Every structure is written in C-alpha cells, then in structure tokens.
mmCIF file of C-alpha atoms and ligand atoms in Angstrom:
data_model
loop_
_atom_site.group_PDB
_atom_site.id
_atom_site.type_symbol
_atom_site.label_atom_id
_atom_site.label_comp_id
_atom_site.label_asym_id
_atom_site.label_seq_id
_atom_site.Cartn_x
_atom_site.Cartn_y
_atom_site.Cartn_z
ATOM 1 C CA UNK J 1 -24.982 29.046 -14.116
ATOM 2 C CA UNK J 2 -21.880 30.730 -15.524
ATOM 3 C CA UNK J 3 -18.983 28.469 -16.348
ATOM 4 C CA UNK J 4 -15.756 29.801 -14.912
ATOM 5 C CA UNK J 5 -12.309 28.844 -15.965
ATOM 6 C CA UNK J 6 -10.099 27.341 -13.304
ATOM 7 C CA UNK J 7 -6.610 28.430 -14.313
ATOM 8 C CA UNK J 8 -3.453 26.576 -13.485
ATOM 9 C CA UNK J 9 -1.395 29.664 -12.665
ATOM 10 C CA UNK J 10 0.641 28.494 -9.702
ATOM 11 C CA UNK J 11 -2.337 26.521 -8.394
ATOM 12 C CA UNK J 12 -3.735 29.844 -7.209
ATOM 13 C CA UNK J 13 -7.308 29.304 -8.265
ATOM 14 C CA UNK J 14 -7.267 25.869 -6.709
ATOM 15 C CA UNK J 15 -6.009 27.545 -3.538
ATOM 16 C CA UNK J 16 -8.885 30.057 -3.590
ATOM 17 C CA UNK J 17 -11.413 27.322 -4.225
ATOM 18 C CA UNK J 18 -10.161 25.225 -1.320
ATOM 19 C CA UNK J 19 -9.924 28.233 1.002
ATOM 20 C CA UNK J 20 -13.632 28.770 0.323
ATOM 21 C CA UNK J 21 -14.372 25.374 1.896
ATOM 22 C CA UNK J 22 -12.960 26.510 5.286
ATOM 23 C CA UNK J 23 -12.006 22.903 5.759
ATOM 24 C CA UNK J 24 -10.063 23.171 8.992
ATOM 25 C CA UNK J 25 -12.942 24.873 10.806
ATOM 26 C CA UNK J 26 -14.917 21.601 10.879
ATOM 27 C CA UNK J 27 -18.712 21.613 11.142
ATOM 28 C CA UNK J 28 -20.262 22.292 14.536
ATOM 29 C CA UNK J 29 -17.267 20.812 16.346
ATOM 30 C CA UNK J 30 -17.058 17.686 14.186
ATOM 31 C CA UNK J 31 -14.693 17.073 11.276
ATOM 32 C CA UNK J 32 -15.644 18.430 7.865
ATOM 33 C CA UNK J 33 -15.129 15.876 5.090
ATOM 34 C CA UNK J 34 -14.347 17.083 1.562
ATOM 35 C CA UNK J 35 -14.027 14.224 -0.905
ATOM 36 C CA UNK J 36 -12.113 14.661 -4.133
ATOM 37 C CA UNK J 37 -12.591 12.270 -7.042
ATOM 38 C CA UNK J 38 -12.182 12.139 -10.802
ATOM 39 C CA UNK J 39 -14.258 10.136 -13.283
ATOM 40 C CA UNK J 40 -14.340 9.652 -17.034
ATOM 41 C CA UNK J 41 -17.319 11.004 -18.973
ATOM 42 C CA UNK J 42 -18.814 7.478 -18.745
ATOM 43 C CA UNK J 43 -18.383 7.471 -14.981
ATOM 44 C CA UNK J 44 -15.316 5.250 -14.511
ATOM 45 C CA UNK J 45 -13.016 6.096 -11.612
ATOM 46 C CA UNK J 46 -9.984 4.350 -13.093
ATOM 47 C CA UNK J 47 -8.408 3.308 -16.358
ATOM 48 C CA UNK J 48 -6.439 0.057 -16.160
ATOM 49 C CA UNK J 49 -6.662 0.203 -12.370
ATOM 50 C CA UNK J 50 -5.391 3.758 -11.854
ATOM 51 C CA UNK J 51 -6.881 7.253 -11.862
ATOM 52 C CA UNK J 52 -3.788 8.936 -13.355
ATOM 53 C CA UNK J 53 -4.899 8.565 -17.029
ATOM 54 C CA UNK J 54 -7.985 10.640 -16.177
ATOM 55 C CA UNK J 55 -5.983 13.560 -14.796
ATOM 56 C CA UNK J 56 -5.240 17.164 -15.702
ATOM 57 C CA UNK J 57 -2.656 19.498 -14.129
ATOM 58 C CA UNK J 58 -5.434 21.562 -12.511
ATOM 59 C CA UNK J 59 -6.990 18.433 -11.017
ATOM 60 C CA UNK J 60 -3.608 17.530 -9.573
ATOM 61 C CA UNK J 61 -3.340 21.100 -8.217
ATOM 62 C CA UNK J 62 -6.765 20.805 -6.597
ATOM 63 C CA UNK J 63 -5.906 17.477 -4.981
ATOM 64 C CA UNK J 64 -2.630 18.801 -3.593
ATOM 65 C CA UNK J 65 -4.190 22.062 -2.421
ATOM 66 C CA UNK J 66 -6.834 20.119 -0.501
ATOM 67 C CA UNK J 67 -4.019 18.215 1.185
ATOM 68 C CA UNK J 68 -2.187 21.465 1.897
ATOM 69 C CA UNK J 69 -5.219 22.917 3.682
ATOM 70 C CA UNK J 70 -6.368 19.740 5.442
ATOM 71 C CA UNK J 71 -5.656 18.528 8.953
ATOM 72 C CA UNK J 72 -5.686 14.942 7.736
ATOM 73 C CA UNK J 73 -5.904 12.994 4.471
ATOM 74 C CA UNK J 74 -8.287 10.030 4.610
ATOM 75 C CA UNK J 75 -7.643 7.375 1.969
ATOM 76 C CA UNK J 76 -8.542 3.714 1.540
ATOM 77 C CA UNK J 77 -5.999 0.925 1.473
ATOM 78 C CA UNK J 78 -6.996 -0.052 -2.095
ATOM 79 C CA UNK J 79 -6.108 3.445 -3.270
ATOM 80 C CA UNK J 80 -2.847 3.578 -1.319
ATOM 81 C CA UNK J 81 -1.811 0.428 -3.163
ATOM 82 C CA UNK J 82 -3.169 1.244 -6.642
ATOM 83 C CA UNK J 83 -1.774 4.766 -6.747
ATOM 84 C CA UNK J 84 1.514 3.956 -4.940
ATOM 85 C CA UNK J 85 1.019 6.856 -2.523
ATOM 86 C CA UNK J 86 3.920 9.172 -1.782
ATOM 87 C CA UNK J 87 5.157 12.757 -2.173
ATOM 88 C CA UNK J 88 1.941 14.398 -1.013
ATOM 89 C CA UNK J 89 2.813 18.082 -1.359
ATOM 90 C CA UNK J 90 4.897 20.561 -3.311
ATOM 91 C CA UNK J 91 7.747 22.310 -1.418
ATOM 92 C CA UNK J 92 5.902 25.666 -1.296
ATOM 93 C CA UNK J 93 2.832 23.983 0.188
ATOM 94 C CA UNK J 94 4.965 22.347 2.874
ATOM 95 C CA UNK J 95 6.546 25.712 3.669
ATOM 96 C CA UNK J 96 3.112 27.328 3.900
ATOM 97 C CA UNK J 97 1.941 24.682 6.380
ATOM 98 C CA UNK J 98 5.082 25.070 8.447
ATOM 99 C CA UNK J 99 4.584 28.849 8.611
ATOM 100 C CA UNK J 100 1.082 28.201 10.002
ATOM 101 C CA UNK J 101 2.499 25.959 12.725
ATOM 102 C CA UNK J 102 1.104 22.811 11.073
ATOM 103 C CA UNK J 103 3.061 19.630 10.413
ATOM 104 C CA UNK J 104 4.780 19.931 7.024
ATOM 105 C CA UNK J 105 2.719 17.003 5.794
ATOM 106 C CA UNK J 106 -0.834 16.347 6.925
ATOM 107 C CA UNK J 107 -1.147 12.992 8.658
ATOM 108 C CA UNK J 108 -2.675 10.285 6.489
ATOM 109 C CA UNK J 109 -5.460 8.152 7.953
ATOM 110 C CA UNK J 110 -6.495 4.869 6.430
ATOM 111 C CA UNK J 111 -8.888 2.103 7.402
ATOM 112 C CA UNK J 112 -7.842 -1.492 7.522
ATOM 113 C CA UNK J 113 -10.028 -3.573 9.762
ATOM 114 C CA UNK J 114 -7.697 -6.544 9.285
ATOM 115 C CA UNK J 115 -4.519 -4.370 9.454
ATOM 116 C CA UNK J 116 -3.424 -4.982 5.903
ATOM 117 C CA UNK J 117 -1.743 -1.721 4.893
ATOM 118 C CA UNK J 118 0.307 -1.848 1.664
ATOM 119 C CA UNK J 119 3.968 -0.885 1.747
ATOM 120 C CA UNK J 120 3.999 2.319 -0.333
ATOM 121 C CA UNK J 121 6.548 5.173 -0.577
ATOM 122 C CA UNK J 122 4.472 7.300 1.835
ATOM 123 C CA UNK J 123 5.438 5.003 4.723
ATOM 124 C CA UNK J 124 9.091 5.979 4.236
ATOM 125 C CA UNK J 125 8.699 9.744 3.898
ATOM 126 C CA UNK J 126 8.317 10.803 7.523
ATOM 127 C CA UNK J 127 4.547 11.287 7.187
ATOM 128 C CA UNK J 128 2.405 10.237 10.152
ATOM 129 C CA UNK J 129 0.217 7.361 8.926
ATOM 130 C CA UNK J 130 -2.668 6.237 11.133
ATOM 131 C CA UNK J 131 -4.438 2.955 10.385
ATOM 132 C CA UNK J 132 -7.844 2.492 11.993
ATOM 133 C CA UNK J 133 -8.257 -1.166 12.728
ATOM 134 C CA UNK J 134 -10.073 -3.803 14.736
ATOM 135 C CA UNK J 135 -7.109 -6.143 14.527
ATOM 136 C CA UNK J 136 -4.330 -6.848 17.012
ATOM 137 C CA UNK J 137 -1.888 -7.459 14.167
ATOM 138 C CA UNK J 138 1.273 -5.430 14.301
ATOM 139 C CA UNK J 139 1.202 -2.533 11.824
ATOM 140 C CA UNK J 140 3.928 -2.290 9.182
ATOM 141 C CA UNK J 141 6.843 0.016 9.851
ATOM 142 C CA UNK J 142 5.830 3.666 9.406
ATOM 143 C CA UNK J 143 2.203 3.034 10.434
ATOM 144 C CA UNK J 144 0.568 3.728 13.795
ATOM 145 C CA UNK J 145 -2.397 1.499 14.624
ATOM 146 C CA UNK J 146 -5.470 3.168 16.088
ATOM 147 C CA UNK J 147 -7.532 0.332 17.528
ATOM 148 C CA UNK J 148 -11.282 0.763 17.671
ATOM 149 C CA UNK J 149 -13.750 -1.833 18.907
ATOM 150 C CA UNK J 150 -15.760 -1.344 15.720
ATOM 151 C CA UNK J 151 -14.344 0.516 12.755
ATOM 152 C CA UNK J 152 -16.974 2.539 10.972
ATOM 153 C CA UNK J 153 -16.833 6.013 9.492
ATOM 154 C CA UNK J 154 -18.546 7.845 12.389
ATOM 155 C CA UNK J 155 -16.144 6.203 14.879
ATOM 156 C CA UNK J 156 -13.115 7.067 12.730
ATOM 157 C CA UNK J 157 -14.218 10.692 12.347
ATOM 158 C CA UNK J 158 -15.007 10.985 16.057
ATOM 159 C CA UNK J 159 -11.476 9.822 16.853
ATOM 160 C CA UNK J 160 -9.963 12.274 14.340
ATOM 161 C CA UNK J 161 -12.047 15.037 15.938
ATOM 162 C CA UNK J 162 -10.784 14.053 19.411
ATOM 163 C CA UNK J 163 -7.283 14.536 18.049
ATOM 164 C CA UNK J 164 -8.215 18.037 16.850
ATOM 165 C CA UNK J 165 -8.123 16.982 13.182
ATOM 166 C CA UNK J 166 -11.231 18.771 11.926
ATOM 167 C CA UNK J 167 -10.387 19.292 8.257
ATOM 168 C CA UNK J 168 -10.537 15.972 6.400
ATOM 169 C CA UNK J 169 -9.852 15.545 2.709
ATOM 170 C CA UNK J 170 -11.012 12.131 1.551
ATOM 171 C CA UNK J 171 -9.249 10.870 -1.566
ATOM 172 C CA UNK J 172 -11.377 7.735 -1.960
ATOM 173 C CA UNK J 173 -11.301 5.255 -3.368
ATOM 174 C CA UNK J 174 -14.737 4.084 -4.334
ATOM 175 C CA UNK J 175 -15.016 1.601 -1.433
ATOM 176 C CA UNK J 176 -14.193 4.189 1.196
ATOM 177 C CA UNK J 177 -16.248 6.953 -0.426
ATOM 178 C CA UNK J 178 -19.305 4.717 -0.447
ATOM 179 C CA UNK J 179 -19.008 4.334 3.317
ATOM 180 C CA UNK J 180 -18.492 8.075 3.797
ATOM 181 C CA UNK J 181 -21.649 8.817 1.788
ATOM 182 C CA UNK J 182 -23.676 5.949 3.280
ATOM 183 C CA UNK J 183 -22.941 7.120 6.819
ATOM 184 C CA UNK J 184 -23.964 10.718 6.071
ATOM 185 C CA UNK J 185 -20.399 11.928 6.607
ATOM 186 C CA UNK J 186 -19.884 13.739 3.283
ATOM 187 C CA UNK J 187 -19.820 17.553 3.410
ATOM 188 C CA UNK J 188 -18.289 18.436 0.024
ATOM 189 C CA UNK J 189 -17.736 16.384 -3.118
ATOM 190 C CA UNK J 190 -15.246 17.812 -5.590
ATOM 191 C CA UNK J 191 -15.808 15.744 -8.692
ATOM 192 C CA UNK J 192 -13.733 16.236 -11.821
ATOM 193 C CA UNK J 193 -15.161 14.892 -15.067
ATOM 194 C CA UNK J 194 -12.418 13.902 -17.510
ATOM 195 C CA UNK J 195 -13.082 14.150 -21.247
ATOM 196 C CA UNK J 196 -12.718 10.514 -22.159
ATOM 197 C CA UNK J 197 -14.768 7.357 -22.453
ATOM 198 C CA UNK J 198 -13.172 4.441 -20.645
ATOM 199 C CA UNK J 199 -15.647 1.572 -20.878
ATOM 200 C CA UNK J 200 -14.632 -1.678 -19.224
ATOM 201 C CA UNK J 201 -15.661 -2.703 -15.749
ATOM 202 C CA UNK J 202 -13.772 -0.284 -13.509
ATOM 203 C CA UNK J 203 -15.905 1.037 -10.628
ATOM 204 C CA UNK J 204 -17.652 4.378 -10.547
ATOM 205 C CA UNK J 205 -16.562 6.816 -7.822
ATOM 206 C CA UNK J 206 -18.615 4.678 -5.397
ATOM 207 C CA UNK J 207 -18.338 0.906 -5.085
ATOM 208 C CA UNK J 208 -20.609 -1.417 -3.161
ATOM 209 C CA UNK J 209 -24.274 -1.680 -2.296
ATOM 210 C CA UNK J 210 -26.801 0.850 -3.562
ATOM 211 C CA UNK J 211 -27.388 3.951 -1.468
ATOM 212 C CA UNK J 212 -30.666 5.608 -0.467
ATOM 213 C CA UNK J 213 -29.813 7.577 -2.815
ATOM 214 C CA UNK J 214 -27.912 10.518 -1.324
ATOM 215 C CA UNK J 215 -29.132 13.702 -3.008
ATOM 216 C CA UNK J 216 -26.715 16.510 -3.836
ATOM 217 C CA UNK J 217 -26.884 20.138 -4.864
ATOM 218 C CA UNK J 218 -24.419 21.803 -7.161
ATOM 219 C CA UNK J 219 -22.502 24.558 -5.390
ATOM 220 C CA UNK J 220 -19.923 25.537 -8.038
ATOM 221 C CA UNK J 221 -18.711 24.623 -11.525
ATOM 222 C CA UNK J 222 -15.286 25.284 -13.023
ATOM 223 C CA UNK J 223 -13.508 24.112 -16.139
ATOM 224 C CA UNK J 224 -9.947 23.716 -17.311
ATOM 225 C CA UNK J 225 -9.564 22.882 -20.976
ATOM 226 C CA UNK J 226 -12.034 20.023 -21.491
ATOM 227 C CA UNK J 227 -12.095 18.913 -17.828
ATOM 228 C CA UNK J 228 -15.095 19.930 -15.751
ATOM 229 C CA UNK J 229 -14.871 20.568 -12.002
ATOM 230 C CA UNK J 230 -18.106 20.077 -10.072
ATOM 231 C CA UNK J 231 -18.479 21.001 -6.415
ATOM 232 C CA UNK J 232 -21.444 19.283 -4.795
ATOM 233 C CA UNK J 233 -22.839 19.484 -1.287
ATOM 234 C CA UNK J 234 -25.464 17.184 0.201
ATOM 235 C CA UNK J 235 -28.973 18.530 -0.356
ATOM 236 C CA UNK J 236 -30.592 19.718 2.891
HETATM 237 N N1 NAP M 1 -10.902 8.359 -9.751
HETATM 238 C C1 NAP M 1 -10.564 8.664 -8.523
HETATM 239 O O1 NAP M 1 -10.693 9.830 -8.094
HETATM 240 C C2 NAP M 1 -10.008 7.596 -7.632
HETATM 241 C C3 NAP M 1 -9.658 7.931 -6.320
HETATM 242 C C4 NAP M 1 -9.153 6.917 -5.521
HETATM 243 C C5 NAP M 1 -9.014 5.629 -6.007
HETATM 244 N N2 NAP M 1 -9.357 5.356 -7.281
HETATM 245 C C6 NAP M 1 -9.226 3.996 -7.819
HETATM 246 O O2 NAP M 1 -10.027 3.148 -7.012
HETATM 247 C C7 NAP M 1 -9.414 1.865 -6.908
HETATM 248 C C8 NAP M 1 -9.243 1.497 -5.428
HETATM 249 O O3 NAP M 1 -10.477 1.626 -4.788
HETATM 250 P P1 NAP M 1 -11.088 0.492 -3.822
HETATM 251 O O4 NAP M 1 -12.548 0.748 -3.671
HETATM 252 O O5 NAP M 1 -10.618 -0.824 -4.275
HETATM 253 O O6 NAP M 1 -10.327 0.783 -2.498
HETATM 254 P P2 NAP M 1 -10.412 1.958 -1.385
HETATM 255 O O7 NAP M 1 -11.738 2.628 -1.354
HETATM 256 O O8 NAP M 1 -9.200 2.795 -1.521
HETATM 257 O O9 NAP M 1 -10.235 1.033 -0.134
HETATM 258 C C9 NAP M 1 -11.339 0.437 0.412
HETATM 259 C C10 NAP M 1 -11.361 1.016 1.809
HETATM 260 O O10 NAP M 1 -12.643 1.096 2.317
HETATM 261 C C11 NAP M 1 -12.635 0.597 3.613
HETATM 262 N N3 NAP M 1 -13.975 0.093 3.955
HETATM 263 C C12 NAP M 1 -14.723 -0.769 3.247
HETATM 264 N N4 NAP M 1 -15.902 -0.980 3.870
HETATM 265 C C13 NAP M 1 -15.874 -0.238 4.992
HETATM 266 C C14 NAP M 1 -16.791 -0.040 6.056
HETATM 267 N N5 NAP M 1 -17.978 -0.668 6.089
HETATM 268 N N6 NAP M 1 -16.460 0.789 7.057
HETATM 269 C C15 NAP M 1 -15.267 1.393 7.024
HETATM 270 N N7 NAP M 1 -14.363 1.264 6.036
HETATM 271 C C16 NAP M 1 -14.660 0.446 5.038
HETATM 272 C C17 NAP M 1 -11.598 -0.502 3.532
HETATM 273 O O11 NAP M 1 -11.241 -0.853 4.804
HETATM 274 P P3 NAP M 1 -11.048 -2.413 5.177
HETATM 275 O O12 NAP M 1 -9.658 -2.743 4.702
HETATM 276 O O13 NAP M 1 -11.194 -2.431 6.640
HETATM 277 O O14 NAP M 1 -12.140 -3.154 4.443
HETATM 278 C C18 NAP M 1 -10.510 0.183 2.724
HETATM 279 O O15 NAP M 1 -9.688 1.045 3.446
HETATM 280 C C19 NAP M 1 -8.101 1.975 -7.650
HETATM 281 O O16 NAP M 1 -8.296 1.492 -8.966
HETATM 282 C C20 NAP M 1 -7.826 3.468 -7.690
HETATM 283 O O17 NAP M 1 -7.045 3.837 -8.793
HETATM 284 C C21 NAP M 1 -9.864 6.317 -8.117
#
C-alpha cells in the first residue's frame, strides 16, 4: 500500500476523493451511506465532549466536501448539540450545488424518537431539517417532523430514498453510527486518525452494545501532516 498525501489546496483532493464515492448515485436504488468520523490515536471520538480538538484543515475539507456532494446529511441529536451545528458549507460549495440544480444546502436529517431536537444555529439558517420521530410532539421551529411508526435506520433510509435522497453522508455521532453499522446500512467509512492520545472515558466512534463484529476492508489511505485518512468499506 502506497501512502498518498492528501493536500489541502482548495479542498481539491478532498473533492476528488468524494467524487470517487459516487455518493448521489445510491446503491441499487437505495441510498448510499458514507460515514465520516475522526478519532484520536487511542480511539476516542471526542476530547472534552467535542471532536474539534481532533481536527485538521484537510479533515474539515473532507467533511464539508461530503456535505457538498450529498443529497442529505444524517446526524444524531447528540452531535447536533455537542458540535453546535451550523454553517454547513463554504460559499463556493453552495454555488457549485446551485449550478447543479441542487438546494444550496443539503437537507439535514436527524433522528429523535421522542422529538427532542436541540436548538442549534442550523435551525435558523434556512436549511431544511427533517427529524424522524415516533412522537406526536410539535417539532421546534425550523424542523420538519417525519413521523414513522417505528424509527429504525432501514425505515429512515427507505423514507429518504422515497424522497429521492440517495446520497447520504452520516456525520455520527457514535450512537447513530452504531445503529447504521448494526443494521448493515454502512457503505463507506471515512475515518481520520488524529495524532494525539486523549485518554479519559469519551466514546469510540461507535457507542452502545457490541456488534457482530462488522468486518471491513481498506479501500484507500491518505495522509495530511500527521493525520491519517482511512477509507473502509464493509467486507463482502
Ligand atoms: N469524532 C467524531 O467524528 C464525532 C462525530 C460526531 C459526534 N462526535 C461526538 O459524539 C458525541 C455525541 O454522540 P452521541 O452518541 O451522544 O450522539 P449521536 O450519535 O449524535 O446521537 C444519538 C442518535 O442516535 C439515535 N439512535 C440511538 N439509537 C437508535 C436506534 N436504535 N435507532 C435509530 N436511531 C437511534 C438517537 O436517536 P433518539 O434520540 O431517537 O434516541 C440520536 O439521534 C459528542 O461528544 C460529539 O462531539 C464525534
């Protein structure tokens, strides 16, 4: 395996990498789910409750490029709150989407079975926010409730597919990603390893009960400075 350098020049390499996923084509008529996560070298997905201290400009570029090329961003309510979601894309990415006839911002889908969506900047930025729920509670302003009899990942993805949203970038967090993996809904995992040891009791990129396990194969490796970018796909 040859290590390749992922450069930061205008996010171009991130753009090429994401284009290679062909996200918006889906998989056999169903949505394609590409998850993007970052972890410390000791496997922690957060430092003091947030992922920002783990970051690198190229990781940020990758995250934003996935959003730029997605039909929908899927993110858990814990992450919306912890990361104070807002300002999803750079102006040139919004312009690129507009030129393709896409909404300037991809819609954001979250899951909140009890309809408990945090009030974050995103809700006030004109972005369509869908909350999959089993509850009759009124959603907060800026959120559209999508009521399902039973909210699980296959049902959520089926509904996104019905809406023609075939390219899904899943930004975690660990609770949501566990469900994506457990339900066999993960197509690509873009995992960045940050060069630091965090310790403590923050979760790994997956939280919750043990999995089968889900086996992966390594499709690509990139690096930027001391950060490592691993692209996994589920093993056949
Ligand atoms: N390092 C990284 O790349 C990264 C990325 C994102 C977040 N984080 C960190 O992770 C932390 C937040 O993560 P979290 O795990 O607390 O929250 P989360 O994964 O963002 O939210 C949990 C989500 O999972 C859903 N869920 C749980 N069980 C489910 C099931 N059986 N079926 C369908 N949906 C289900 C929850 O829905 P309900 O409300 O219905 O239960 C909720 O939306 C923060 O510290 C954040 O900084 C790190």
